[in-house]
Each structure stands twice: as structure tokens, then as C-alpha cells.
Amino acid sequence: MTATFSDTAQWAVFTEGLRKRYGDKHALDGFDLAVGRGTVQGLLGPNGAGKTTAVRILATLARPSGGRAFVGGFDVTRQARQVRRLIGLTGQYAAVAEMLSGRQNLVMFGRLFHLDKARAARRADELLSTFGLTEAADTVAKEYSGGMRRRLDLAASMILAPQVLFLDEPTTGLDPRGRNEVWEAVRSLVAGGTTVLLTTQYLDEADQLADRVAVIDRGRKIADDTPAELKRAIGGDRIEVVVRETAGLPAAVEAVARVMDRGAGAGAGAAEPEVDREDRRVTAPVRDRVAALTEAARTLQERGVAVEDIGLRRPTLDEVFLRLTGHRTDEQNSGQKTDKRAEVSAT
């Protein structure tokens, strides 16, 4: 997505050549971004890439060392007050008062935002309903699950219905159920017209929520597109066969070679499928995914090859990130990578 300074008013968030230095370290080094209104923009990168620094500048919590940044058409440095009226911010950890109930928390935040007592109470009830917390409204927050606390935190950030909501790694530390609860809450916000800038290390989270994903590394944006286009850029569907015995690899290579698309993806121009002897795995790009899987399975069965696993998968944002940056995210390094197999057909 390309944009110029004269276009700033049409974007919910716009940065141009944004820089931030801490001593000799460049946290941001010429960061450009244009976020469409009413969309979710993912900002993906490892710790230290500059994600949180970018959010802090856009939320007027830090001043840039150079470049320009606008939220809702307002300059974050010269028009910080106007920007603050438009935004909400949820950090990496839920900021709720544990000894207060969910309703009391929201009423308190409403009063802090200068709503009168009646309006604060009405807004609290609206948000409890929106975020599925009505039944737990009078339960103290310390008894909430992680996902419920996160939803309460999101609700608090929506007291004044911000045009732009910054979510800085909102599901850090949550279990799968808690993450799904937060994802549903974010989808509800966007359906209501809120623009979301989501920073995350979780590649599947960006895949689930973001309309577009910007990949940031060492303070610079190195890619920006839809998740589908980013994945398509490194190749399409691939067939994957894992045989039970190493002796079955030659037959698996032959079966996969018969169905592979030799002009596709990362294996473009390759004469043969990719073979991992240690894992007894054979992979190759394919064009007609169902026909390829069916034909390969039939060939292997006819040859009497014992198969441990056979299936189709599509490229993941994990693979996109690795291809673009040459290194893994912290999520992958910590062993939290999510299996993105599209389907497993037979064993």
C-alpha cells in the first residue's frame, strides 16, 4: 500500500519515515505505515523489532526522533490532545482493579473519562453486554479467567468508543480459550467501525484477525499485504508425505513427483520433490490439491508403502516471516508454533 503526506486524512493511522532513537540504538529506523479506516492492521515482528515503540508514539506516549505520524488525520506530536480523544490503548497486561467487580471497574473508568454517574453506569452495562460479561458483572475481577480479564480490559479501553484502538500483544500469556475470547471481542469492535492496530508475536493471531499484516524487523517495515498474499508470495499448496521406514522414501519421491507442480512456489524449477531423510518426509508444491492427494495416496498404496502421515498444507505466516527476515519469531523459538496443516487424509 502506497501513500503520501497529502493523503494522511484518509487513513486511520499514517506514518512516514518514522524514527526513534534511544542513545545509539534505533528502535524505529524509517518506519512507514498506512492503515485503512475500519480495518485490522497487524504489526508482526519479534521482540525488539519496534512494534511497541511504534504504538507508544502513535498513542502520544513517546515522541519520535524523526519522521511524521498521524492518527485520524491529526499529527501525534503537534496535535496530541486531538489524537488522545480518538484513541484507546490496551497494553500487554490487563489493567483492571482486581478487588472491584467488572461493573465497578467500568464505572470507575467512565468517571475518569468525565462521564457523569448515570452515563458511566449506562456505558458500563452496554460494554458488559458487548463483551459477554453481563453474568459476571458483579463478580470481583480477581476471580475472572485470563480471557475474561482481557475482555474487561478491552471494554475499559472502549468507554468513549475510540475511532482507533491500539492493541499491544493483547493475548500474551493467555490459554487457547482466552485467546479465542479476545479474538471474538476484537471482531465485534471492528464490526462496529473501530480501526485496530494489533501488534503481536503470534503468527496465527495475525492470520485470524488482520486484514493486512506489516512485518517489521530492526525498526523497518519489510512487507505489508494481506495474509493471503504474503503466503501466496512464497508458494501455494504443498503435499507432504511421511513414511514409516526410510526404505519407503524412493517410492514416496516417485509418487509425489508424479503430482507435483514443478513451476510453483519455493520449489520453482526443482526437478524433484524435497526430501528430509531424517524425518522421512517428502514434500512438493501441487496445483490441483485434491487430485494430487488422491493420486499420491493411491500410488503409495499400490506400491505397498507404509505411510505414517500424508496431507496437504498451505504456507503459514511463520514461513513468510522466516523467508522475509531469515530468522524465527520468539513464538517459534519458544516452541509455540501452531500446526497449520490444512488437512490430513490418510495414514
Coordinates of C-alpha atoms in Angstrom, one line a residue:
M1 CA 0.0 0.0 0.0
T2 CA 1.5 3.3 -1.0
A3 CA 0.5 6.7 0.4
T4 CA 1.9 10.2 0.5
F5 CA 1.9 13.0 3.1
S6 CA -1.1 14.7 1.3
D7 CA -3.2 11.6 1.8
T8 CA -2.9 11.5 5.6
A9 CA -6.5 12.5 6.4
Q10 CA -7.9 9.4 4.6
W11 CA -6.0 7.0 6.8
A12 CA -6.9 6.0 10.3
V13 CA -3.1 5.7 11.0
F14 CA -0.3 7.0 8.8
T15 CA 3.4 7.2 9.4
E16 CA 6.2 8.4 7.1
G17 CA 9.9 7.9 7.8
L18 CA 9.2 7.4 11.5
R19 CA 12.3 7.2 13.6
K20 CA 13.0 6.7 17.3
R21 CA 16.5 6.6 18.9
Y22 CA 17.4 5.5 22.4
G23 CA 21.1 6.6 22.6
D24 CA 22.9 4.7 19.9
K25 CA 20.0 2.3 19.3
H26 CA 17.5 2.8 16.6
A27 CA 14.2 1.4 17.8
L28 CA 12.5 2.7 14.6
D29 CA 14.5 3.5 11.5
G30 CA 12.3 5.0 8.8
F31 CA 9.0 3.2 9.5
D32 CA 6.2 3.7 7.0
L33 CA 2.6 2.6 7.6
A34 CA -0.9 3.4 6.2
V35 CA -3.9 1.8 7.9
G36 CA -7.3 2.0 6.3
R37 CA -10.3 3.0 8.4
G38 CA -12.4 0.2 9.9
T39 CA -9.8 -2.4 9.4
V40 CA -7.4 -4.5 11.5
Q41 CA -3.8 -3.9 10.7
G42 CA -1.4 -6.5 12.1
L43 CA 2.1 -5.4 13.1
L44 CA 4.2 -8.5 13.2
G45 CA 7.8 -9.0 14.5
P46 CA 10.0 -10.4 17.2
N47 CA 10.8 -8.6 20.5
G48 CA 12.9 -5.6 19.8
A49 CA 11.6 -5.1 16.3
G50 CA 10.0 -1.8 17.1
K51 CA 6.3 -2.7 17.5
T52 CA 5.7 -1.4 20.9
T53 CA 7.8 1.8 20.2
A54 CA 5.5 2.5 17.2
V55 CA 2.4 2.1 19.3
R56 CA 3.8 4.4 22.0
I57 CA 4.5 7.1 19.5
L58 CA 1.1 6.8 17.9
A59 CA -0.6 6.8 21.3
T60 CA 1.3 10.1 22.1
L61 CA 3.2 8.3 24.9
A62 CA 6.6 8.9 23.3
R63 CA 7.9 11.5 20.9
P64 CA 9.5 10.4 17.6
S65 CA 13.1 11.3 16.8
G66 CA 12.2 12.0 13.2
G67 CA 9.6 11.4 10.5
R68 CA 5.9 12.1 10.8
A69 CA 2.9 10.2 12.3
F70 CA -0.8 10.9 12.1
V71 CA -3.9 9.3 13.7
G72 CA -7.3 10.3 12.3
G73 CA -5.5 13.0 10.3
F74 CA -4.0 14.6 13.4
D75 CA -0.3 15.0 13.9
V76 CA 0.7 12.9 17.0
T77 CA 3.3 15.5 18.1
R78 CA 1.7 18.8 17.3
Q79 CA -2.0 17.8 17.9
A80 CA -1.6 15.2 20.7
R81 CA -4.7 16.3 22.5
Q82 CA -6.9 15.7 19.5
V83 CA -5.3 12.4 18.9
R84 CA -6.0 11.3 22.5
R85 CA -9.7 12.0 22.0
L86 CA -9.8 9.5 19.1
I87 CA -7.8 6.5 20.6
G88 CA -7.9 3.6 23.0
L89 CA -4.9 1.6 24.2
T90 CA -4.7 -1.9 25.6
G91 CA -1.2 -2.9 26.7
Q92 CA 0.3 -6.4 27.1
Y93 CA -1.2 -6.9 30.6
A94 CA -4.8 -6.3 31.7
A95 CA -5.0 -3.1 33.7
V96 CA -8.0 -3.8 35.9
A97 CA -8.6 -3.3 39.7
E98 CA -8.8 -6.9 41.0
M99 CA -10.8 -6.1 44.1
L100 CA -13.6 -4.3 42.1
S101 CA -16.3 -6.1 40.2
G102 CA -16.4 -5.9 36.4
R103 CA -19.2 -3.3 36.6
Q104 CA -17.4 -1.3 39.2
N105 CA -14.2 -1.3 37.1
L106 CA -16.1 0.1 34.1
V107 CA -18.0 2.7 36.0
M108 CA -14.7 3.9 37.6
F109 CA -13.1 4.2 34.1
G110 CA -16.2 6.1 32.9
R111 CA -15.9 8.6 35.7
L112 CA -12.2 9.0 35.0
F113 CA -13.2 9.9 31.4
H114 CA -15.5 12.6 32.9
L115 CA -18.8 10.8 32.3
D116 CA -21.5 11.7 34.9
K117 CA -22.5 8.9 37.3
A118 CA -25.6 7.9 35.3
R119 CA -23.9 7.9 31.9
A120 CA -21.0 5.9 33.3
A121 CA -23.4 3.3 34.7
R122 CA -25.2 3.0 31.3
R123 CA -22.0 2.7 29.4
A124 CA -20.7 0.1 31.8
D125 CA -23.9 -2.0 31.2
E126 CA -23.5 -1.6 27.4
L127 CA -19.9 -2.8 27.4
L128 CA -20.6 -5.7 29.7
S129 CA -23.2 -6.9 27.2
T130 CA -21.0 -6.3 24.2
F131 CA -18.1 -8.3 25.7
G132 CA -20.2 -11.1 27.1
L133 CA -19.6 -10.2 30.7
T134 CA -23.1 -9.5 32.0
E135 CA -23.4 -12.6 34.1
A136 CA -20.0 -11.9 35.7
A137 CA -20.7 -8.1 36.1
D138 CA -20.9 -8.2 39.9
T139 CA -18.0 -10.7 40.4
V140 CA -14.7 -9.3 41.5
A141 CA -12.1 -9.2 38.8
K142 CA -9.6 -11.3 40.7
E143 CA -11.9 -14.3 40.1
Y144 CA -12.1 -13.7 36.3
S145 CA -10.2 -16.0 34.0
G146 CA -7.4 -14.6 31.9
G147 CA -9.7 -14.2 28.9
M148 CA -12.4 -12.5 30.9
R149 CA -9.8 -10.0 32.4
R150 CA -8.6 -9.3 28.9
R151 CA -12.2 -8.7 27.7
L152 CA -12.8 -6.4 30.7
D153 CA -9.6 -4.5 29.8
L154 CA -10.8 -4.1 26.2
A155 CA -14.2 -2.9 27.4
A156 CA -12.4 -0.3 29.6
S157 CA -10.5 1.0 26.5
M158 CA -13.8 1.4 24.7
I159 CA -15.5 3.7 27.3
L160 CA -15.5 6.5 24.8
A161 CA -15.8 4.3 21.7
P162 CA -12.5 5.2 20.2
Q163 CA -12.1 5.5 16.4
V164 CA -8.7 3.8 16.7
L165 CA -7.7 1.1 19.2
F166 CA -4.1 0.1 19.7
L167 CA -3.7 -3.5 21.0
D168 CA -0.2 -4.2 22.0
E169 CA 0.2 -8.0 22.2
P170 CA -3.3 -8.4 23.8
T171 CA -3.2 -12.2 24.3
T172 CA 0.3 -12.7 25.8
G173 CA 0.1 -15.4 28.4
L174 CA -3.5 -16.5 27.7
D175 CA -4.5 -20.1 27.1
P176 CA -6.2 -21.0 23.8
R177 CA -9.7 -20.4 25.2
G178 CA -8.7 -17.0 26.5
R179 CA -7.2 -16.1 23.2
N180 CA -10.4 -17.0 21.3
E181 CA -12.5 -14.9 23.7
V182 CA -10.3 -11.9 23.0
W183 CA -10.4 -12.5 19.2
E184 CA -14.2 -12.6 19.2
A185 CA -14.2 -9.3 21.2
V186 CA -11.9 -7.7 18.7
R187 CA -14.0 -8.8 15.8
S188 CA -17.1 -7.3 17.5
L189 CA -15.2 -3.9 17.8
V190 CA -14.2 -3.8 14.2
A191 CA -17.8 -4.7 13.1
G192 CA -18.8 -1.6 15.0
G193 CA -16.4 0.6 12.9
T194 CA -13.4 0.7 15.1
T195 CA -9.9 0.6 13.5
V196 CA -7.5 -1.7 15.2
L197 CA -3.7 -1.7 15.1
L198 CA -2.7 -5.1 16.5
T199 CA 0.9 -5.8 17.5
T200 CA 1.7 -9.5 18.1
Q201 CA 4.3 -12.2 18.1
Y202 CA 1.7 -14.8 17.5
L203 CA 1.5 -15.5 13.7
D204 CA -1.8 -17.4 13.9
E205 CA -3.3 -14.4 15.7
A206 CA -2.4 -12.0 12.8
D207 CA -3.7 -14.6 10.4
Q208 CA -7.0 -14.8 12.3
L209 CA -7.7 -11.1 12.8
A210 CA -5.8 -8.9 10.4
D211 CA -7.0 -7.5 7.1
R212 CA -3.4 -6.6 6.3
V213 CA -0.1 -7.6 8.0
A214 CA 3.0 -5.4 8.1
V215 CA 6.2 -7.3 9.0
I216 CA 8.7 -5.1 10.9
D217 CA 12.3 -6.1 11.6
R218 CA 15.0 -3.9 13.2
G219 CA 12.8 -0.9 13.1
R220 CA 11.8 -1.0 9.4
K221 CA 8.8 -2.4 7.6
I222 CA 9.9 -5.2 5.2
A223 CA 6.5 -6.3 3.9
D224 CA 2.9 -5.2 4.0
D225 CA 0.0 -7.1 2.4
T226 CA -3.0 -9.3 3.2
P227 CA -2.1 -12.6 4.9
A228 CA -3.2 -14.5 1.8
E229 CA -1.0 -12.5 -0.5
L230 CA 2.0 -12.8 1.8
K231 CA 1.6 -16.5 1.9
R232 CA 1.0 -16.8 -1.8
A233 CA 4.2 -14.9 -2.5
I234 CA 6.2 -17.9 -1.1
G235 CA 4.2 -20.6 -2.8
G236 CA 0.9 -22.3 -2.9
D237 CA -0.4 -25.7 -1.6
R238 CA 2.1 -28.4 -0.9
I239 CA 1.7 -32.2 -0.5
E240 CA 3.6 -33.8 2.4
V241 CA 4.2 -37.5 2.9
V242 CA 5.9 -39.1 5.9
V243 CA 6.8 -42.7 5.5
R244 CA 7.3 -45.2 8.4
E245 CA 10.6 -46.6 7.1
T246 CA 13.5 -44.9 5.4
A247 CA 13.3 -47.7 2.8
G248 CA 10.0 -46.3 1.6
L249 CA 11.4 -42.9 0.6
P250 CA 12.3 -43.7 -3.0
A251 CA 8.7 -44.8 -3.7
A252 CA 7.4 -41.7 -1.9
V253 CA 9.6 -39.5 -4.0
E254 CA 8.3 -41.2 -7.1
A255 CA 4.6 -40.8 -6.0
V256 CA 5.0 -37.2 -5.1
A257 CA 7.0 -36.4 -8.3
R258 CA 4.0 -37.6 -10.4
V259 CA 1.7 -35.0 -8.9
M260 CA 4.0 -32.1 -8.2
D261 CA 3.7 -28.6 -9.8
R262 CA 7.3 -28.0 -11.0
G263 CA 6.7 -24.3 -11.6
A264 CA 5.2 -23.4 -8.2
G265 CA 6.4 -21.8 -5.0
A266 CA 9.6 -22.2 -3.3
G267 CA 10.5 -25.2 -5.3
A268 CA 10.2 -23.4 -8.6
G269 CA 12.4 -25.1 -11.2
A270 CA 13.1 -28.0 -9.0
A271 CA 13.4 -31.3 -10.8
E272 CA 12.4 -33.4 -7.8
P273 CA 10.4 -33.2 -4.6
E274 CA 12.2 -32.0 -1.4
V275 CA 13.4 -34.9 0.8
D276 CA 14.1 -34.8 4.5
R277 CA 15.7 -38.2 5.2
E278 CA 16.0 -37.7 9.0
D279 CA 12.2 -37.1 9.3
R280 CA 11.4 -39.5 6.4
R281 CA 9.5 -36.6 4.8
V282 CA 8.8 -35.8 1.1
T283 CA 7.2 -32.5 0.1
A284 CA 6.4 -30.7 -3.1
P285 CA 4.2 -28.0 -4.5
V286 CA 0.9 -29.0 -6.1
R287 CA -1.7 -27.3 -8.2
D288 CA -4.8 -29.4 -8.0
R289 CA -4.7 -30.2 -4.3
V290 CA -7.5 -32.8 -4.0
A291 CA -6.5 -34.7 -7.2
A292 CA -2.8 -34.6 -6.2
L293 CA -3.5 -36.0 -2.7
T294 CA -5.8 -38.7 -4.1
E295 CA -3.3 -39.8 -6.8
A296 CA -0.3 -39.9 -4.4
A297 CA -2.2 -41.9 -1.8
R298 CA -3.3 -44.4 -4.5
T299 CA 0.2 -44.8 -5.8
L300 CA 1.7 -45.3 -2.4
Q301 CA -1.0 -47.9 -1.5
E302 CA -0.3 -49.8 -4.8
R303 CA 3.4 -49.8 -4.0
G304 CA 2.7 -51.1 -0.5
V305 CA 4.5 -48.2 1.2
A306 CA 3.7 -47.8 4.9
V307 CA 2.8 -44.2 5.4
E308 CA 2.9 -42.5 8.8
D309 CA 1.3 -39.3 7.6
I310 CA 0.1 -37.8 4.3
G311 CA -1.7 -34.5 3.8
L312 CA -1.9 -31.1 2.3
R313 CA -0.8 -27.8 3.8
R314 CA -0.6 -24.2 2.8
P315 CA 2.2 -21.8 3.7
T316 CA 1.9 -20.1 7.0
L317 CA 2.8 -16.7 8.3
D318 CA 5.5 -18.5 10.2
E319 CA 7.1 -19.4 6.9
V320 CA 6.5 -15.9 5.5
F321 CA 8.3 -14.4 8.4
L322 CA 11.2 -16.8 8.2
R323 CA 11.6 -16.2 4.5
L324 CA 11.5 -12.4 4.8
T325 CA 13.7 -12.0 7.9
G326 CA 15.9 -15.0 7.8
H327 CA 15.1 -15.8 11.4
R328 CA 12.2 -17.0 13.5
T329 CA 9.9 -15.1 15.8
D330 CA 10.2 -15.5 19.5
E331 CA 7.0 -17.6 19.4
Q332 CA 8.6 -20.1 17.1
N333 CA 11.8 -20.1 19.1
S334 CA 9.9 -20.9 22.3
G335 CA 8.2 -23.9 20.7
Q336 CA 4.7 -22.3 20.5
K337 CA 4.4 -22.6 16.7
T338 CA 0.9 -23.7 15.7
D339 CA 0.5 -26.5 13.3
K340 CA -1.2 -25.2 10.2
R341 CA -1.8 -28.4 8.3
A342 CA -4.8 -27.9 6.1
E343 CA -5.9 -31.5 6.3
V344 CA -4.6 -35.0 6.9
S345 CA -6.2 -37.5 4.7
A346 CA -4.8 -41.0 5.5
T347 CA -2.2 -42.8 7.4

